[in-house]
Every structure is written in structure tokens, then in C-alpha cells.
Amino acid sequence: MKAMLRWLVIALVAWGGAAGGYHAWLLQHPHRLLVLVDTSFSMRDAMPRVPALLRSLEGQRYTVYALETDKAPVHGFADTLRPGRLDAYAPRRLAELAARADAAPFDQADEVVLISNASAEELAGLPGWRILRP
């Protein structure tokens, strides 16, 4: 019985140490999610649904979020998405987003999510981003 008790204590300490170490590592190296919002004229009718999509992306443990539109950055990596006021204006500029894919914060992101109602032809040149339809 003593041998089994010792084995149990050693197993619990080892498992707890591994879990604690992994937790600490994930706190120091969170998943970086870059969210891009298409704010073109054609998104005008879809804009009321964008905040709900942004909320659905939040809440993942060990994740920080950056937010940009196709026109300009909104905020860098933070614990939550703070969209402020997103307005649909001007023509769509998805090609410019793809051209910036090698610069910050694109090169720092582990995953890029684009919220857009663009056609498949317009989205074809984008480099492996996850597309969410509003």
C-alpha cells in the first residue's frame, strides 16, 4: 500500500509540475490572432453583424488580439478586441492588405482572420487567411 501511495504522490507532483510549467509558458507566449475587418461600401449592410463576430472570436485562453481594417490599424495586440466605431466607407482594398502581409502585425500573428463579404474572386489572392462572412 505504501508503494502505491508513493507512486500516486510522485505522479500527481509530476503532472502538476508539467501542467504548471505549460501554463506559465502559454502565458508568456500567447496565440496571436490578427482580425481584419473589411470596411468597404459593400459591407454597409453587414456592419451591424460585425460586433457579434468579433465577440465570438474573443474569450480564447492564452490568446491576444490585434484589429485592423482594410484602411488602417485599429489597435495592436491586446487581451480583448476593442473595435470602437467601424464605418463602411470607400472602395474595398483587399489587395493592399495582401501586400502588407510581410509587415507588422501580419508577420507577428499566428493566425489571420478576415471578416468580409467579398466574392471568391476577390479573396483568391489572400495568403491562407481564415474568412468569416458577416
mmCIF file of C-alpha atoms in Angstrom:
data_model
loop_
_atom_site.group_PDB
_atom_site.id
_atom_site.type_symbol
_atom_site.label_atom_id
_atom_site.label_comp_id
_atom_site.label_asym_id
_atom_site.label_seq_id
_atom_site.Cartn_x
_atom_site.Cartn_y
_atom_site.Cartn_z
ATOM 1 C CA MET A 1 0.000 0.000 0.000
ATOM 2 C CA LYS A 2 2.885 2.381 0.766
ATOM 3 C CA ALA A 3 4.359 1.802 -2.693
ATOM 4 C CA MET A 4 1.102 2.723 -4.357
ATOM 5 C CA LEU A 5 0.744 5.847 -2.223
ATOM 6 C CA ARG A 6 4.302 6.919 -3.129
ATOM 7 C CA TRP A 7 3.604 6.289 -6.800
ATOM 8 C CA LEU A 8 0.407 8.363 -6.595
ATOM 9 C CA VAL A 9 2.183 11.286 -4.900
ATOM 10 C CA ILE A 10 5.030 11.219 -7.455
ATOM 11 C CA ALA A 11 2.551 11.034 -10.353
ATOM 12 C CA LEU A 12 0.486 13.941 -9.014
ATOM 13 C CA VAL A 13 3.554 16.108 -8.392
ATOM 14 C CA ALA A 14 4.942 15.345 -11.860
ATOM 15 C CA TRP A 15 1.615 16.012 -13.575
ATOM 16 C CA GLY A 16 1.060 19.224 -11.594
ATOM 17 C CA GLY A 17 4.571 20.444 -12.362
ATOM 18 C CA ALA A 18 4.149 19.765 -16.077
ATOM 19 C CA ALA A 19 0.748 21.471 -16.162
ATOM 20 C CA GLY A 20 2.040 24.480 -14.229
ATOM 21 C CA GLY A 21 5.056 24.807 -16.490
ATOM 22 C CA TYR A 22 2.911 24.627 -19.617
ATOM 23 C CA HIS A 23 0.512 27.220 -18.185
ATOM 24 C CA ALA A 24 3.412 29.591 -17.440
ATOM 25 C CA TRP A 25 4.857 29.074 -20.932
ATOM 26 C CA LEU A 26 1.479 29.799 -22.567
ATOM 27 C CA LEU A 27 1.103 32.992 -20.532
ATOM 28 C CA GLN A 28 4.479 34.175 -21.845
ATOM 29 C CA HIS A 29 3.846 33.006 -25.445
ATOM 30 C CA PRO A 30 0.140 33.553 -26.217
ATOM 31 C CA HIS A 31 -1.518 32.745 -29.527
ATOM 32 C CA ARG A 32 -1.568 35.943 -31.615
ATOM 33 C CA LEU A 33 -4.773 36.437 -33.606
ATOM 34 C CA LEU A 34 -4.953 39.297 -36.108
ATOM 35 C CA VAL A 35 -8.505 40.236 -37.081
ATOM 36 C CA LEU A 36 -9.079 42.236 -40.272
ATOM 37 C CA VAL A 37 -12.414 43.891 -40.985
ATOM 38 C CA ASP A 38 -13.447 44.892 -44.483
ATOM 39 C CA THR A 39 -14.893 48.416 -44.178
ATOM 40 C CA SER A 40 -15.786 48.979 -47.825
ATOM 41 C CA PHE A 41 -19.059 50.348 -49.206
ATOM 42 C CA SER A 42 -20.330 46.840 -49.911
ATOM 43 C CA MET A 43 -20.055 45.955 -46.191
ATOM 44 C CA ARG A 44 -22.533 48.692 -45.198
ATOM 45 C CA ASP A 45 -25.473 46.291 -44.708
ATOM 46 C CA ALA A 46 -23.280 43.709 -42.927
ATOM 47 C CA MET A 47 -21.631 46.096 -40.430
ATOM 48 C CA PRO A 48 -24.290 45.612 -37.699
ATOM 49 C CA ARG A 49 -23.316 41.907 -37.573
ATOM 50 C CA VAL A 50 -19.567 42.539 -37.233
ATOM 51 C CA PRO A 51 -19.528 43.212 -33.435
ATOM 52 C CA ALA A 52 -21.154 39.819 -32.799
ATOM 53 C CA LEU A 53 -18.497 38.133 -34.944
ATOM 54 C CA LEU A 54 -15.755 39.939 -33.024
ATOM 55 C CA ARG A 55 -17.251 38.821 -29.695
ATOM 56 C CA SER A 56 -17.368 35.230 -30.963
ATOM 57 C CA LEU A 57 -13.616 35.353 -31.607
ATOM 58 C CA GLU A 58 -12.821 36.598 -28.091
ATOM 59 C CA GLY A 59 -12.606 34.526 -24.954
ATOM 60 C CA GLN A 60 -9.972 32.050 -26.063
ATOM 61 C CA ARG A 61 -7.461 31.348 -23.313
ATOM 62 C CA TYR A 62 -3.844 32.272 -23.937
ATOM 63 C CA THR A 63 -4.757 34.498 -26.905
ATOM 64 C CA VAL A 64 -4.091 38.155 -27.682
ATOM 65 C CA TYR A 65 -5.868 40.041 -30.453
ATOM 66 C CA ALA A 66 -4.924 42.795 -32.890
ATOM 67 C CA LEU A 67 -7.540 44.557 -35.000
ATOM 68 C CA GLU A 68 -7.176 46.313 -38.353
ATOM 69 C CA THR A 69 -9.476 47.380 -41.122
ATOM 70 C CA ASP A 70 -8.637 47.290 -44.801
ATOM 71 C CA LYS A 71 -7.916 51.024 -44.443
ATOM 72 C CA ALA A 72 -5.933 51.399 -41.196
ATOM 73 C CA PRO A 73 -4.865 49.741 -37.922
ATOM 74 C CA VAL A 74 -7.327 49.969 -35.012
ATOM 75 C CA HIS A 75 -5.183 48.555 -32.167
ATOM 76 C CA GLY A 76 -2.199 46.305 -31.600
ATOM 77 C CA PHE A 77 -2.131 43.030 -29.687
ATOM 78 C CA ALA A 78 -4.263 43.201 -26.540
ATOM 79 C CA ASP A 79 -6.358 40.880 -24.348
ATOM 80 C CA THR A 80 -9.627 41.958 -25.998
ATOM 81 C CA LEU A 81 -10.868 43.308 -29.298
ATOM 82 C CA ARG A 82 -11.782 46.986 -28.999
ATOM 83 C CA PRO A 83 -13.359 47.908 -32.328
ATOM 84 C CA GLY A 84 -14.595 51.363 -31.428
ATOM 85 C CA ARG A 85 -16.722 52.622 -34.291
ATOM 86 C CA LEU A 86 -16.279 50.776 -37.570
ATOM 87 C CA ASP A 87 -17.822 52.557 -40.549
ATOM 88 C CA ALA A 88 -18.241 51.220 -44.067
ATOM 89 C CA TYR A 89 -16.711 53.746 -46.436
ATOM 90 C CA ALA A 90 -14.551 53.914 -49.556
ATOM 91 C CA PRO A 91 -13.767 51.154 -52.026
ATOM 92 C CA ARG A 92 -12.544 47.724 -50.956
ATOM 93 C CA ARG A 93 -8.721 47.450 -50.618
ATOM 94 C CA LEU A 94 -8.058 43.752 -50.006
ATOM 95 C CA ALA A 95 -5.105 43.745 -52.411
ATOM 96 C CA GLU A 96 -3.365 46.319 -50.208
ATOM 97 C CA LEU A 97 -3.908 44.051 -47.186
ATOM 98 C CA ALA A 98 -2.281 41.153 -49.013
ATOM 99 C CA ALA A 99 0.645 43.404 -49.966
ATOM 100 C CA ARG A 100 1.234 44.206 -46.267
ATOM 101 C CA ALA A 101 1.305 40.516 -45.281
ATOM 102 C CA ASP A 102 5.067 40.581 -44.648
ATOM 103 C CA ALA A 103 4.958 43.603 -42.305
ATOM 104 C CA ALA A 104 3.891 44.011 -38.681
ATOM 105 C CA PRO A 105 1.476 42.919 -37.243
ATOM 106 C CA PHE A 106 0.910 40.352 -40.013
ATOM 107 C CA ASP A 107 4.338 38.780 -39.537
ATOM 108 C CA GLN A 108 3.781 38.577 -35.759
ATOM 109 C CA ALA A 109 0.364 36.888 -35.988
ATOM 110 C CA ASP A 110 -0.088 33.139 -35.622
ATOM 111 C CA GLU A 111 -3.462 33.346 -37.356
ATOM 112 C CA VAL A 112 -5.178 35.971 -39.523
ATOM 113 C CA VAL A 113 -8.979 36.233 -39.749
ATOM 114 C CA LEU A 114 -10.678 38.423 -42.354
ATOM 115 C CA ILE A 115 -14.305 39.483 -41.913
ATOM 116 C CA SER A 116 -15.643 40.294 -45.365
ATOM 117 C CA ASN A 117 -18.482 39.688 -47.780
ATOM 118 C CA ALA A 118 -16.153 39.860 -50.791
ATOM 119 C CA SER A 119 -16.582 37.479 -53.691
ATOM 120 C CA ALA A 120 -14.431 34.382 -54.065
ATOM 121 C CA GLU A 121 -12.522 36.057 -56.927
ATOM 122 C CA GLU A 122 -11.555 38.999 -54.700
ATOM 123 C CA LEU A 123 -10.462 36.652 -51.907
ATOM 124 C CA ALA A 124 -8.438 34.350 -54.165
ATOM 125 C CA GLY A 125 -5.162 36.258 -53.789
ATOM 126 C CA LEU A 126 -5.134 36.300 -49.994
ATOM 127 C CA PRO A 127 -2.412 34.223 -48.302
ATOM 128 C CA GLY A 128 -4.214 31.471 -46.351
ATOM 129 C CA TRP A 129 -6.319 33.654 -44.102
ATOM 130 C CA ARG A 130 -9.478 32.366 -42.455
ATOM 131 C CA ILE A 131 -12.501 34.151 -43.907
ATOM 132 C CA LEU A 132 -15.617 34.885 -41.836
ATOM 133 C CA ARG A 133 -18.772 36.017 -43.592
ATOM 134 C CA PRO A 134 -20.949 38.559 -41.742
#
